[in-house]
């Protein structure tokens, strides 16, 4: 993914990380981190989690962030420059479908909002790779958005459904990834499966991926016409100005333990 792929760019991910900090903290709890552990963040993006993971594993631990995008990794390296724990953090180029890691070599492994940017055809392989790299007894943690659960307070319910269905189905490679995590963990025979589903509420229309990026793409693909685009933009910008814009989408955290045998 390039840095200018829709709203998934380093700046957006950093902003989103600030706003989703409590969700991230909860996902770290799912990893059951203790000092000295080796931790992996697959699809680490611009280093929005590796410094926090380093704090939790401490100076005797190790944190490896893996991403396929060299530009994201360069951003991630900038984030940790000068960090007192930078010596235990490594940002490594590699693919989630073929992790550059030995079998059973890490204590816990996470992937946040990775599966939604990949084809559903590879999600089994990604989880298999995470399980392969993690020691028996280690936690696997998956976090993703269920874009099929998104809703926006907009007066024309039919247009709202049309746009949000288009977003989930066509603008995300795997827009329904969030709702699939629970069965994915069962399919990989993980034990002690834990689930948290958290509503993510947005009050800024302009900062939402459901703003210009959505209506421009929907116009290009004849999902909506100019009048409908103007109606969406006009009503939702007005709501933002009046501080009454509301959108909501579910973020799902699922984790499980790699079986001992
Ligand atoms: C939506 S971003 C999420 C980044 C980060 N986990 C976060 O919470 O902000 C998805 C990340 O997955 C990376 N990615 C996409 N395909 C990948 C692949 N096949 N292997 C590894 N990383 C990949 C992208 O470069 C991007 O940094």
Coordinates of C-alpha atoms and ligand atoms in Angstrom, one line a residue:
X1 CA 0.0 0.0 0.0
X2 CA 1.4 3.4 -0.8
X3 CA 1.3 6.3 1.5
X4 CA -1.4 8.0 -0.6
X5 CA -3.8 5.1 -0.8
X6 CA -7.1 6.8 0.2
X7 CA -7.2 7.7 3.8
X8 CA -4.8 4.9 4.9
X9 CA -1.6 7.0 5.0
X10 CA 0.9 7.6 7.8
X11 CA -0.6 10.9 9.0
X12 CA -4.1 9.4 9.2
X13 CA -2.9 6.3 11.0
X14 CA -1.0 8.4 13.6
X15 CA -4.1 10.6 14.2
X16 CA -6.3 7.5 14.4
X17 CA -3.9 5.9 16.9
X18 CA -4.3 8.8 19.3
X19 CA -8.0 8.6 19.1
X20 CA -8.1 4.8 19.4
X21 CA -5.5 4.7 22.2
X22 CA -7.9 2.9 24.7
X23 CA -8.7 0.3 22.0
X24 CA -5.0 -0.3 21.5
X25 CA -4.3 -0.6 25.2
X26 CA -7.1 -3.2 25.4
X27 CA -5.5 -5.1 22.5
X28 CA -2.2 -5.1 24.4
X29 CA -4.0 -6.6 27.4
X30 CA -5.2 -9.4 25.1
X31 CA -1.5 -10.2 24.4
X32 CA -0.9 -11.0 28.1
X33 CA 2.5 -9.3 28.0
X34 CA 5.1 -9.9 30.7
X35 CA 8.6 -8.3 30.9
X36 CA 11.2 -9.9 28.6
X37 CA 8.8 -11.2 26.0
X38 CA 9.5 -11.0 22.3
X39 CA 6.4 -9.4 20.6
X40 CA 5.4 -9.0 17.0
X41 CA 3.2 -6.3 15.4
X42 CA 2.3 -7.5 11.8
X43 CA 1.3 -4.6 9.5
X44 CA 2.9 -2.2 12.0
X45 CA 2.3 0.9 9.8
X46 CA 4.1 4.1 10.9
X47 CA 5.2 2.7 14.4
X48 CA 2.0 3.6 16.2
X49 CA 2.2 0.5 18.5
X50 CA 5.8 -0.7 18.7
X51 CA 7.0 2.0 21.3
X52 CA 4.0 1.2 23.6
X53 CA 4.7 -2.6 23.2
X54 CA 8.4 -1.9 24.1
X55 CA 7.3 -0.1 27.3
X56 CA 5.4 -3.3 28.3
X57 CA 8.1 -5.9 27.5
X58 CA 10.9 -3.7 28.9
X59 CA 14.6 -3.5 28.3
X60 CA 15.0 -7.3 28.4
X61 CA 12.3 -7.8 25.7
X62 CA 12.2 -7.4 22.0
X63 CA 9.6 -5.9 19.7
X64 CA 9.5 -6.5 15.9
X65 CA 7.2 -4.5 13.7
X66 CA 6.7 -6.0 10.2
X67 CA 5.2 -4.2 7.2
X68 CA 5.4 -4.6 3.5
X69 CA 5.7 -0.9 2.8
X70 CA 9.2 0.6 3.1
X71 CA 7.8 4.1 3.4
X72 CA 5.7 3.1 6.4
X73 CA 8.8 1.5 8.0
X74 CA 10.8 4.7 7.4
X75 CA 8.1 6.6 9.3
X76 CA 8.1 4.0 12.1
X77 CA 11.9 4.4 12.4
X78 CA 11.5 8.2 12.7
X79 CA 9.0 7.7 15.6
X80 CA 11.4 5.6 17.7
X81 CA 14.5 7.7 17.0
X82 CA 15.7 9.0 20.4
X83 CA 13.3 6.6 22.3
X84 CA 15.1 5.1 25.3
X85 CA 13.8 1.7 24.3
X86 CA 14.7 2.0 20.6
X87 CA 17.4 -0.6 20.9
X88 CA 14.9 -3.3 21.6
X89 CA 12.6 -2.3 18.6
X90 CA 13.2 -3.3 15.0
X91 CA 11.0 -2.4 12.1
X92 CA 11.5 -5.1 9.5
X93 CA 10.2 -5.3 5.9
X94 CA 8.3 -8.4 5.1
X95 CA 4.9 -9.9 4.1
X96 CA 2.2 -11.0 6.4
X97 CA 1.6 -14.0 4.2
X98 CA 5.3 -15.1 4.6
X99 CA 6.5 -13.7 7.9
X100 CA 10.3 -13.3 8.1
X101 CA 10.4 -15.2 11.4
X102 CA 11.4 -18.6 12.6
X103 CA 8.8 -21.1 13.8
X104 CA 7.8 -20.8 17.5
X105 CA 10.1 -17.8 17.9
X106 CA 7.9 -15.2 19.5
X107 CA 5.8 -14.9 22.7
X108 CA 2.8 -13.0 21.4
X109 CA 1.8 -11.6 18.0
X110 CA -0.8 -8.9 17.0
X111 CA -2.1 -7.5 13.7
X112 CA -4.3 -4.4 13.8
X113 CA -6.5 -3.3 10.8
X114 CA -4.3 -5.4 8.5
X115 CA -6.8 -7.9 7.2
X116 CA -9.1 -5.2 5.9
X117 CA -6.4 -4.1 3.5
X118 CA -5.7 -7.6 2.2
X119 CA -7.8 -9.9 0.0
X120 CA -10.1 -12.2 2.0
X121 CA -8.3 -15.0 0.1
X122 CA -5.2 -14.6 2.2
X123 CA -6.7 -14.1 5.7
X124 CA -6.3 -17.8 6.5
X125 CA -2.6 -17.7 5.4
X126 CA -1.9 -14.6 7.5
X127 CA -3.3 -16.2 10.7
X128 CA -1.5 -19.5 9.9
X129 CA 1.8 -17.5 9.7
X130 CA 1.1 -15.7 13.0
X131 CA 0.4 -19.1 14.6
X132 CA 3.5 -20.7 13.1
X133 CA 5.8 -17.9 14.4
X134 CA 4.3 -17.9 17.9
X135 CA 5.3 -20.3 20.7
X136 CA 2.7 -22.7 22.0
X137 CA 1.0 -20.9 24.9
X138 CA 1.5 -17.5 23.2
X139 CA -1.4 -15.1 22.4
X140 CA -2.4 -14.2 18.9
X141 CA -4.4 -10.9 18.7
X142 CA -6.4 -9.7 15.8
X143 CA -8.0 -6.2 15.6
X144 CA -10.1 -5.1 12.7
X145 CA -13.0 -2.9 11.6
X146 CA -16.4 -4.3 10.6
X147 CA -17.2 -1.7 7.9
X148 CA -20.5 -3.5 7.4
X149 CA -21.6 -2.2 10.8
X150 CA -20.9 1.5 9.9
X151 CA -23.8 4.0 10.2
X152 CA -24.1 7.7 9.7
X153 CA -26.9 10.0 11.0
X154 CA -28.1 11.2 7.5
X155 CA -31.7 12.1 6.6
X156 CA -32.0 9.9 3.5
X157 CA -31.6 6.3 4.8
X158 CA -31.6 4.7 1.4
X159 CA -28.6 6.9 0.2
X160 CA -26.8 6.3 3.5
X161 CA -27.1 2.5 3.0
X162 CA -26.1 2.6 -0.6
X163 CA -22.9 4.6 0.2
X164 CA -21.9 2.6 3.2
X165 CA -22.5 -0.7 1.4
X166 CA -20.4 0.5 -1.4
X167 CA -17.6 1.6 1.0
X168 CA -17.6 -1.8 2.8
X169 CA -17.8 -3.9 -0.3
X170 CA -15.8 -2.0 -2.9
X171 CA -13.5 0.5 -1.2
X172 CA -12.0 -1.9 1.4
X173 CA -10.4 -5.1 0.0
X174 CA -11.9 -6.9 3.0
X175 CA -14.4 -4.5 4.6
X176 CA -16.1 -7.2 6.7
X177 CA -12.8 -8.4 8.2
X178 CA -13.8 -7.4 11.8
X179 CA -16.8 -9.7 12.0
X180 CA -14.7 -12.6 10.6
X181 CA -12.0 -12.6 13.3
X182 CA -13.9 -14.7 15.8
X183 CA -14.5 -17.6 13.5
X184 CA -10.9 -17.2 12.1
X185 CA -9.5 -17.8 15.6
X186 CA -11.8 -20.9 16.0
X187 CA -10.8 -22.2 12.6
X188 CA -7.1 -22.1 13.7
X189 CA -8.0 -24.0 16.9
X190 CA -6.8 -21.3 19.2
X191 CA -7.7 -21.8 22.9
X192 CA -9.0 -19.3 25.5
X193 CA -10.6 -17.1 22.8
X194 CA -11.5 -13.6 24.0
X195 CA -13.7 -11.1 22.1
X196 CA -14.2 -7.3 22.6
X197 CA -16.4 -5.4 20.1
X198 CA -16.0 -1.6 20.6
X199 CA -18.1 1.1 18.8
X200 CA -15.9 3.8 17.3
X201 CA -17.8 7.1 17.2
X202 CA -16.7 10.0 14.9
X203 CA -17.9 13.6 15.3
X204 CA -15.8 15.1 12.6
X205 CA -17.2 14.6 9.1
X206 CA -14.0 15.9 7.4
X207 CA -11.7 13.6 9.2
X208 CA -13.9 10.5 8.4
X209 CA -13.1 8.2 5.6
X210 CA -16.8 8.5 4.8
X211 CA -16.3 12.1 3.6
X212 CA -14.7 13.3 0.3
X213 CA -12.9 10.0 -0.5
X214 CA -16.1 8.1 -0.4
X215 CA -18.3 10.5 -2.4
X216 CA -15.6 11.1 -5.0
X217 CA -15.1 7.4 -5.6
X218 CA -18.9 6.7 -5.6
X219 CA -19.4 9.5 -8.1
X220 CA -16.6 8.1 -10.4
X221 CA -18.3 4.7 -10.3
X222 CA -21.8 6.0 -10.8
X223 CA -23.1 4.8 -7.4
X224 CA -24.4 8.3 -6.7
X225 CA -25.1 11.4 -8.8
X226 CA -23.9 15.0 -8.3
X227 CA -27.1 16.0 -6.5
X228 CA -26.7 13.1 -4.1
X229 CA -23.0 14.0 -3.5
X230 CA -24.0 17.6 -2.7
X231 CA -26.8 16.5 -0.4
X232 CA -24.4 14.2 1.5
X233 CA -21.6 16.8 1.8
X234 CA -24.0 19.7 2.6
X235 CA -26.0 18.0 5.3
X236 CA -23.0 16.4 7.0
X237 CA -20.8 19.5 6.8
X238 CA -23.6 21.4 8.4
X239 CA -24.0 18.8 11.1
X240 CA -20.2 19.0 11.8
X241 CA -20.4 22.8 12.1
X242 CA -23.3 22.4 14.6
X243 CA -21.3 19.7 16.4
X244 CA -24.0 17.2 15.7
X245 CA -22.2 14.9 13.1
X246 CA -22.4 11.3 14.2
X247 CA -21.0 8.2 12.6
X248 CA -20.2 4.9 14.2
X249 CA -18.4 1.6 13.3
X250 CA -17.5 -1.5 15.2
X251 CA -13.9 -2.3 15.9
X252 CA -13.4 -5.9 16.9
X253 CA -10.6 -7.4 19.0
X254 CA -10.3 -11.2 19.1
X255 CA -7.4 -13.1 20.7
X256 CA -6.6 -16.7 21.4
X257 CA -3.8 -18.9 22.7
X258 CA -1.7 -21.2 20.5
X259 CA -2.4 -24.7 21.7
X260 CA 0.4 -26.5 23.6
X261 CA 0.2 -29.6 21.4
Ligands
LIG1 C1 -4.6 0.1 7.9 S1 -2.9 0.1 8.1 C2 -2.7 -0.3 9.9 C3 -1.4 0.0 10.5 C4 -1.3 -0.2 12.0 N1 -1.4 -1.6 12.4 C5 -2.2 0.7 12.8 O1 -2.9 0.2 13.7 O2 -2.3 1.9 12.6 C6 -2.4 -1.5 7.4 C7 -0.9 -1.7 7.3 O3 -0.7 -3.0 6.8 C8 0.4 -2.9 5.9 N2 0.3 -4.0 4.9 C9 -0.5 -4.1 3.8 N3 -0.3 -5.3 3.2 C10 0.7 -6.0 3.9 C11 1.3 -7.3 3.8 N4 1.0 -8.1 2.8 N5 2.2 -7.6 4.7 C12 2.6 -6.8 5.7 N6 2.0 -5.5 5.9 C13 1.1 -5.2 5.0 C14 0.3 -1.6 5.2 O4 1.5 -1.1 4.6 C15 -0.2 -0.7 6.4 O5 0.9 -0.2 7.1

